[in-house]
Amino acid sequence: MAASRRSRRGRVTAIAAVVAAAALTAGLTTGCDAVNKALDCVQTADAIADNVTDLQQAVENAADDPSQTDASLDSIEKSLRKIGDKTDDTDVNKAVDDLNQAIGNVRAAIRDGDDTPDVGPVTDAAGELTKVCTS
Protein backbone atom coordinates (compact mmCIF):
# COMPACT_ATOMS: atom_id res chain seq x y z
CA MET A 1 0.00 0.00 0.00
CA ALA A 2 2.81 2.46 0.87
CA ALA A 3 4.43 2.00 -2.54
CA SER A 4 1.08 2.57 -4.20
CA ARG A 5 0.54 5.77 -2.24
CA ARG A 6 4.07 6.99 -3.12
CA SER A 7 3.47 6.15 -6.77
CA ARG A 8 0.18 8.06 -6.77
CA ARG A 9 1.77 11.02 -4.98
CA GLY A 10 4.53 11.06 -7.57
CA ARG A 11 1.97 10.96 -10.35
CA VAL A 12 -0.13 13.68 -8.75
CA THR A 13 2.99 15.78 -8.16
CA ALA A 14 3.91 15.46 -11.83
CA ILE A 15 0.36 16.33 -12.83
CA ALA A 16 0.41 19.29 -10.46
CA ALA A 17 3.59 20.54 -12.11
CA VAL A 18 2.01 20.33 -15.55
CA VAL A 19 -1.15 22.05 -14.33
CA ALA A 20 0.89 24.73 -12.61
CA ALA A 21 2.87 25.39 -15.78
CA ALA A 22 -0.29 25.57 -17.87
CA ALA A 23 -2.02 27.72 -15.29
CA LEU A 24 1.01 29.98 -15.07
CA THR A 25 0.94 30.45 -18.81
CA ALA A 26 -2.77 31.19 -18.65
CA GLY A 27 -2.10 33.42 -15.66
CA LEU A 28 0.03 35.69 -17.78
CA THR A 29 -3.10 36.65 -19.67
CA THR A 30 -5.83 36.04 -17.10
CA GLY A 31 -4.13 36.83 -13.80
CA CYS A 32 -2.87 34.99 -10.77
CA ASP A 33 -6.34 33.92 -9.65
CA ALA A 34 -6.46 31.18 -12.30
CA VAL A 35 -3.12 29.80 -11.09
CA ASN A 36 -4.26 29.72 -7.49
CA LYS A 37 -7.55 28.02 -8.36
CA ALA A 38 -5.80 25.34 -10.45
CA LEU A 39 -3.27 24.62 -7.72
CA ASP A 40 -5.96 24.54 -5.03
CA CYS A 41 -7.95 22.07 -7.11
CA VAL A 42 -4.96 19.79 -7.69
CA GLN A 43 -3.84 19.92 -4.06
CA THR A 44 -7.33 19.18 -2.80
CA ALA A 45 -7.77 16.37 -5.34
CA ASP A 46 -4.50 14.88 -4.04
CA ALA A 47 -5.80 15.08 -0.46
CA ILE A 48 -9.03 13.42 -1.57
CA ALA A 49 -7.05 10.62 -3.26
CA ASP A 50 -5.32 9.98 0.08
CA ASN A 51 -8.69 10.08 1.86
CA VAL A 52 -10.12 7.56 -0.60
CA THR A 53 -7.17 5.23 0.08
CA ASP A 54 -7.88 5.62 3.80
CA LEU A 55 -11.57 4.89 3.14
CA GLN A 56 -10.72 1.69 1.27
CA GLN A 57 -8.54 0.55 4.18
CA ALA A 58 -11.20 1.55 6.71
CA VAL A 59 -13.84 -0.50 4.89
CA GLU A 60 -11.47 -3.49 4.80
CA ASN A 61 -10.96 -3.13 8.56
CA ALA A 62 -14.56 -2.16 9.41
CA ALA A 63 -15.03 -5.16 11.68
CA ASP A 64 -12.18 -3.92 13.90
CA ASP A 65 -13.10 -0.21 13.93
CA PRO A 66 -16.25 0.91 12.08
CA SER A 67 -15.70 4.55 13.11
CA GLN A 68 -12.75 4.79 10.70
CA THR A 69 -15.09 4.56 7.71
CA ASP A 70 -17.09 7.55 8.98
CA ALA A 71 -13.92 9.51 9.67
CA SER A 72 -12.64 8.85 6.14
CA LEU A 73 -15.94 9.94 4.60
CA ASP A 74 -15.90 13.09 6.74
CA SER A 75 -12.37 13.91 5.52
CA ILE A 76 -13.40 13.55 1.89
CA GLU A 77 -16.45 15.78 2.40
CA LYS A 78 -14.32 18.42 4.12
CA SER A 79 -11.93 18.47 1.16
CA LEU A 80 -14.84 18.66 -1.28
CA ARG A 81 -16.18 21.73 0.50
CA LYS A 82 -12.80 23.40 -0.03
CA ILE A 83 -12.98 22.82 -3.78
CA GLY A 84 -16.64 23.80 -4.03
CA ASP A 85 -16.01 27.05 -2.18
CA LYS A 86 -13.13 28.06 -4.45
CA THR A 87 -14.37 27.32 -7.94
CA ASP A 88 -17.10 28.30 -10.32
CA ASP A 89 -15.96 25.77 -12.93
CA THR A 90 -18.96 23.71 -14.10
CA ASP A 91 -16.95 20.51 -14.66
CA VAL A 92 -15.29 20.70 -11.25
CA ASN A 93 -18.63 21.35 -9.55
CA LYS A 94 -20.19 18.37 -11.35
CA ALA A 95 -17.30 16.13 -10.27
CA VAL A 96 -17.70 17.38 -6.68
CA ASP A 97 -21.45 16.67 -6.82
CA ASP A 98 -20.83 13.16 -8.20
CA LEU A 99 -18.33 12.43 -5.45
CA ASN A 100 -20.72 13.73 -2.80
CA GLN A 101 -23.44 11.45 -4.22
CA ALA A 102 -21.10 8.44 -4.08
CA ILE A 103 -20.25 9.25 -0.46
CA GLY A 104 -23.95 9.54 0.35
CA ASN A 105 -24.51 6.10 -1.15
CA VAL A 106 -21.76 4.61 1.02
CA ARG A 107 -23.22 6.26 4.11
CA ALA A 108 -26.69 4.92 3.21
CA ALA A 109 -25.29 1.41 2.74
CA ILE A 110 -23.64 1.58 6.15
CA ARG A 111 -26.88 2.82 7.77
CA ASP A 112 -28.65 -0.12 6.13
CA GLY A 113 -26.25 -2.53 7.83
CA ASP A 114 -23.65 -3.12 5.10
CA ASP A 115 -20.34 -3.57 6.93
CA THR A 116 -18.36 -3.56 3.68
CA PRO A 117 -20.03 -1.11 1.30
CA ASP A 118 -18.83 -0.82 -2.28
CA VAL A 119 -16.46 2.16 -2.40
CA GLY A 120 -15.75 1.69 -6.11
CA PRO A 121 -18.04 4.58 -7.10
CA VAL A 122 -16.21 6.84 -4.62
CA THR A 123 -12.88 5.85 -6.14
CA ASP A 124 -14.22 6.42 -9.66
CA ALA A 125 -15.67 9.82 -8.77
CA ALA A 126 -12.42 10.88 -7.06
CA GLY A 127 -10.52 9.86 -10.20
CA GLU A 128 -12.87 11.97 -12.31
CA LEU A 129 -12.34 14.94 -10.01
CA THR A 130 -8.58 14.56 -10.34
CA LYS A 131 -8.96 14.37 -14.12
CA VAL A 132 -11.11 17.52 -14.21
CA CYS A 133 -8.69 19.40 -11.97
CA THR A 134 -5.77 18.55 -14.22
CA SER A 135 -7.38 19.23 -17.56
PDB file of C-alpha atoms in Angstrom:
ATOM      1  CA  MET A   1       0.000   0.000   0.000  1.00  0.00           C
ATOM      2  CA  ALA A   2       2.809   2.456   0.866  1.00  0.00           C
ATOM      3  CA  ALA A   3       4.434   1.996  -2.537  1.00  0.00           C
ATOM      4  CA  SER A   4       1.075   2.567  -4.196  1.00  0.00           C
ATOM      5  CA  ARG A   5       0.544   5.766  -2.236  1.00  0.00           C
ATOM      6  CA  ARG A   6       4.071   6.988  -3.116  1.00  0.00           C
ATOM      7  CA  SER A   7       3.472   6.151  -6.772  1.00  0.00           C
ATOM      8  CA  ARG A   8       0.185   8.059  -6.768  1.00  0.00           C
ATOM      9  CA  ARG A   9       1.771  11.021  -4.984  1.00  0.00           C
ATOM     10  CA  GLY A  10       4.531  11.063  -7.571  1.00  0.00           C
ATOM     11  CA  ARG A  11       1.973  10.962 -10.355  1.00  0.00           C
ATOM     12  CA  VAL A  12      -0.127  13.675  -8.752  1.00  0.00           C
ATOM     13  CA  THR A  13       2.986  15.783  -8.159  1.00  0.00           C
ATOM     14  CA  ALA A  14       3.913  15.465 -11.831  1.00  0.00           C
ATOM     15  CA  ILE A  15       0.363  16.328 -12.829  1.00  0.00           C
ATOM     16  CA  ALA A  16       0.409  19.285 -10.460  1.00  0.00           C
ATOM     17  CA  ALA A  17       3.593  20.543 -12.108  1.00  0.00           C
ATOM     18  CA  VAL A  18       2.006  20.331 -15.554  1.00  0.00           C
ATOM     19  CA  VAL A  19      -1.147  22.055 -14.331  1.00  0.00           C
ATOM     20  CA  ALA A  20       0.892  24.727 -12.608  1.00  0.00           C
ATOM     21  CA  ALA A  21       2.870  25.395 -15.777  1.00  0.00           C
ATOM     22  CA  ALA A  22      -0.294  25.570 -17.866  1.00  0.00           C
ATOM     23  CA  ALA A  23      -2.022  27.723 -15.294  1.00  0.00           C
ATOM     24  CA  LEU A  24       1.012  29.979 -15.071  1.00  0.00           C
ATOM     25  CA  THR A  25       0.943  30.454 -18.814  1.00  0.00           C
ATOM     26  CA  ALA A  26      -2.770  31.194 -18.646  1.00  0.00           C
ATOM     27  CA  GLY A  27      -2.101  33.421 -15.659  1.00  0.00           C
ATOM     28  CA  LEU A  28       0.028  35.692 -17.777  1.00  0.00           C
ATOM     29  CA  THR A  29      -3.095  36.652 -19.673  1.00  0.00           C
ATOM     30  CA  THR A  30      -5.825  36.043 -17.102  1.00  0.00           C
ATOM     31  CA  GLY A  31      -4.132  36.826 -13.800  1.00  0.00           C
ATOM     32  CA  CYS A  32      -2.871  34.986 -10.770  1.00  0.00           C
ATOM     33  CA  ASP A  33      -6.342  33.924  -9.646  1.00  0.00           C
ATOM     34  CA  ALA A  34      -6.461  31.179 -12.305  1.00  0.00           C
ATOM     35  CA  VAL A  35      -3.123  29.802 -11.094  1.00  0.00           C
ATOM     36  CA  ASN A  36      -4.261  29.720  -7.493  1.00  0.00           C
ATOM     37  CA  LYS A  37      -7.551  28.019  -8.364  1.00  0.00           C
ATOM     38  CA  ALA A  38      -5.799  25.345 -10.452  1.00  0.00           C
ATOM     39  CA  LEU A  39      -3.269  24.617  -7.724  1.00  0.00           C
ATOM     40  CA  ASP A  40      -5.956  24.537  -5.034  1.00  0.00           C
ATOM     41  CA  CYS A  41      -7.953  22.073  -7.109  1.00  0.00           C
ATOM     42  CA  VAL A  42      -4.956  19.786  -7.687  1.00  0.00           C
ATOM     43  CA  GLN A  43      -3.839  19.922  -4.058  1.00  0.00           C
ATOM     44  CA  THR A  44      -7.332  19.183  -2.799  1.00  0.00           C
ATOM     45  CA  ALA A  45      -7.774  16.370  -5.341  1.00  0.00           C
ATOM     46  CA  ASP A  46      -4.497  14.882  -4.042  1.00  0.00           C
ATOM     47  CA  ALA A  47      -5.799  15.078  -0.463  1.00  0.00           C
ATOM     48  CA  ILE A  48      -9.034  13.415  -1.574  1.00  0.00           C
ATOM     49  CA  ALA A  49      -7.049  10.624  -3.261  1.00  0.00           C
ATOM     50  CA  ASP A  50      -5.318   9.981   0.078  1.00  0.00           C
ATOM     51  CA  ASN A  51      -8.687  10.083   1.861  1.00  0.00           C
ATOM     52  CA  VAL A  52     -10.117   7.555  -0.603  1.00  0.00           C
ATOM     53  CA  THR A  53      -7.174   5.228   0.083  1.00  0.00           C
ATOM     54  CA  ASP A  54      -7.877   5.625   3.804  1.00  0.00           C
ATOM     55  CA  LEU A  55     -11.566   4.891   3.138  1.00  0.00           C
ATOM     56  CA  GLN A  56     -10.716   1.693   1.274  1.00  0.00           C
ATOM     57  CA  GLN A  57      -8.545   0.550   4.180  1.00  0.00           C
ATOM     58  CA  ALA A  58     -11.202   1.546   6.712  1.00  0.00           C
ATOM     59  CA  VAL A  59     -13.841  -0.504   4.890  1.00  0.00           C
ATOM     60  CA  GLU A  60     -11.470  -3.489   4.799  1.00  0.00           C
ATOM     61  CA  ASN A  61     -10.960  -3.131   8.565  1.00  0.00           C
ATOM     62  CA  ALA A  62     -14.561  -2.161   9.405  1.00  0.00           C
ATOM     63  CA  ALA A  63     -15.033  -5.164  11.675  1.00  0.00           C
ATOM     64  CA  ASP A  64     -12.183  -3.924  13.897  1.00  0.00           C
ATOM     65  CA  ASP A  65     -13.096  -0.206  13.927  1.00  0.00           C
ATOM     66  CA  PRO A  66     -16.251   0.911  12.084  1.00  0.00           C
ATOM     67  CA  SER A  67     -15.705   4.547  13.105  1.00  0.00           C
ATOM     68  CA  GLN A  68     -12.755   4.794  10.700  1.00  0.00           C
ATOM     69  CA  THR A  69     -15.095   4.562   7.706  1.00  0.00           C
ATOM     70  CA  ASP A  70     -17.088   7.554   8.975  1.00  0.00           C
ATOM     71  CA  ALA A  71     -13.917   9.512   9.671  1.00  0.00           C
ATOM     72  CA  SER A  72     -12.643   8.850   6.142  1.00  0.00           C
ATOM     73  CA  LEU A  73     -15.944   9.937   4.596  1.00  0.00           C
ATOM     74  CA  ASP A  74     -15.899  13.091   6.744  1.00  0.00           C
ATOM     75  CA  SER A  75     -12.373  13.913   5.522  1.00  0.00           C
ATOM     76  CA  ILE A  76     -13.399  13.551   1.889  1.00  0.00           C
ATOM     77  CA  GLU A  77     -16.447  15.775   2.405  1.00  0.00           C
ATOM     78  CA  LYS A  78     -14.323  18.423   4.122  1.00  0.00           C
ATOM     79  CA  SER A  79     -11.932  18.471   1.158  1.00  0.00           C
ATOM     80  CA  LEU A  80     -14.839  18.657  -1.276  1.00  0.00           C
ATOM     81  CA  ARG A  81     -16.183  21.732   0.497  1.00  0.00           C
ATOM     82  CA  LYS A  82     -12.798  23.404  -0.034  1.00  0.00           C
ATOM     83  CA  ILE A  83     -12.984  22.819  -3.779  1.00  0.00           C
ATOM     84  CA  GLY A  84     -16.641  23.797  -4.029  1.00  0.00           C
ATOM     85  CA  ASP A  85     -16.008  27.051  -2.185  1.00  0.00           C
ATOM     86  CA  LYS A  86     -13.128  28.055  -4.448  1.00  0.00           C
ATOM     87  CA  THR A  87     -14.374  27.323  -7.944  1.00  0.00           C
ATOM     88  CA  ASP A  88     -17.102  28.295 -10.319  1.00  0.00           C
ATOM     89  CA  ASP A  89     -15.961  25.766 -12.933  1.00  0.00           C
ATOM     90  CA  THR A  90     -18.959  23.715 -14.104  1.00  0.00           C
ATOM     91  CA  ASP A  91     -16.953  20.513 -14.659  1.00  0.00           C
ATOM     92  CA  VAL A  92     -15.286  20.696 -11.249  1.00  0.00           C
ATOM     93  CA  ASN A  93     -18.629  21.352  -9.555  1.00  0.00           C
ATOM     94  CA  LYS A  94     -20.190  18.366 -11.352  1.00  0.00           C
ATOM     95  CA  ALA A  95     -17.299  16.135 -10.271  1.00  0.00           C
ATOM     96  CA  VAL A  96     -17.699  17.377  -6.678  1.00  0.00           C
ATOM     97  CA  ASP A  97     -21.448  16.671  -6.821  1.00  0.00           C
ATOM     98  CA  ASP A  98     -20.831  13.163  -8.200  1.00  0.00           C
ATOM     99  CA  LEU A  99     -18.334  12.429  -5.446  1.00  0.00           C
ATOM    100  CA  ASN A 100     -20.724  13.735  -2.799  1.00  0.00           C
ATOM    101  CA  GLN A 101     -23.438  11.445  -4.219  1.00  0.00           C
ATOM    102  CA  ALA A 102     -21.102   8.442  -4.084  1.00  0.00           C
ATOM    103  CA  ILE A 103     -20.245   9.254  -0.462  1.00  0.00           C
ATOM    104  CA  GLY A 104     -23.950   9.544   0.352  1.00  0.00           C
ATOM    105  CA  ASN A 105     -24.514   6.104  -1.154  1.00  0.00           C
ATOM    106  CA  VAL A 106     -21.760   4.609   1.017  1.00  0.00           C
ATOM    107  CA  ARG A 107     -23.222   6.262   4.114  1.00  0.00           C
ATOM    108  CA  ALA A 108     -26.690   4.917   3.215  1.00  0.00           C
ATOM    109  CA  ALA A 109     -25.295   1.414   2.740  1.00  0.00           C
ATOM    110  CA  ILE A 110     -23.640   1.585   6.154  1.00  0.00           C
ATOM    111  CA  ARG A 111     -26.879   2.822   7.770  1.00  0.00           C
ATOM    112  CA  ASP A 112     -28.653  -0.117   6.133  1.00  0.00           C
ATOM    113  CA  GLY A 113     -26.247  -2.529   7.826  1.00  0.00           C
ATOM    114  CA  ASP A 114     -23.654  -3.120   5.101  1.00  0.00           C
ATOM    115  CA  ASP A 115     -20.339  -3.572   6.932  1.00  0.00           C
ATOM    116  CA  THR A 116     -18.356  -3.555   3.684  1.00  0.00           C
ATOM    117  CA  PRO A 117     -20.029  -1.109   1.299  1.00  0.00           C
ATOM    118  CA  ASP A 118     -18.829  -0.821  -2.278  1.00  0.00           C
ATOM    119  CA  VAL A 119     -16.463   2.161  -2.401  1.00  0.00           C
ATOM    120  CA  GLY A 120     -15.745   1.693  -6.108  1.00  0.00           C
ATOM    121  CA  PRO A 121     -18.038   4.578  -7.105  1.00  0.00           C
ATOM    122  CA  VAL A 122     -16.214   6.842  -4.618  1.00  0.00           C
ATOM    123  CA  THR A 123     -12.884   5.846  -6.145  1.00  0.00           C
ATOM    124  CA  ASP A 124     -14.221   6.422  -9.658  1.00  0.00           C
ATOM    125  CA  ALA A 125     -15.674   9.824  -8.768  1.00  0.00           C
ATOM    126  CA  ALA A 126     -12.423  10.877  -7.063  1.00  0.00           C
ATOM    127  CA  GLY A 127     -10.524   9.863 -10.200  1.00  0.00           C
ATOM    128  CA  GLU A 128     -12.872  11.965 -12.307  1.00  0.00           C
ATOM    129  CA  LEU A 129     -12.339  14.945 -10.009  1.00  0.00           C
ATOM    130  CA  THR A 130      -8.579  14.563 -10.339  1.00  0.00           C
ATOM    131  CA  LYS A 131      -8.959  14.374 -14.121  1.00  0.00           C
ATOM    132  CA  VAL A 132     -11.110  17.515 -14.210  1.00  0.00           C
ATOM    133  CA  CYS A 133      -8.688  19.403 -11.966  1.00  0.00           C
ATOM    134  CA  THR A 134      -5.769  18.547 -14.218  1.00  0.00           C
ATOM    135  CA  SER A 135      -7.381  19.229 -17.561  1.00  0.00           C
TER     136      SER A 135
END
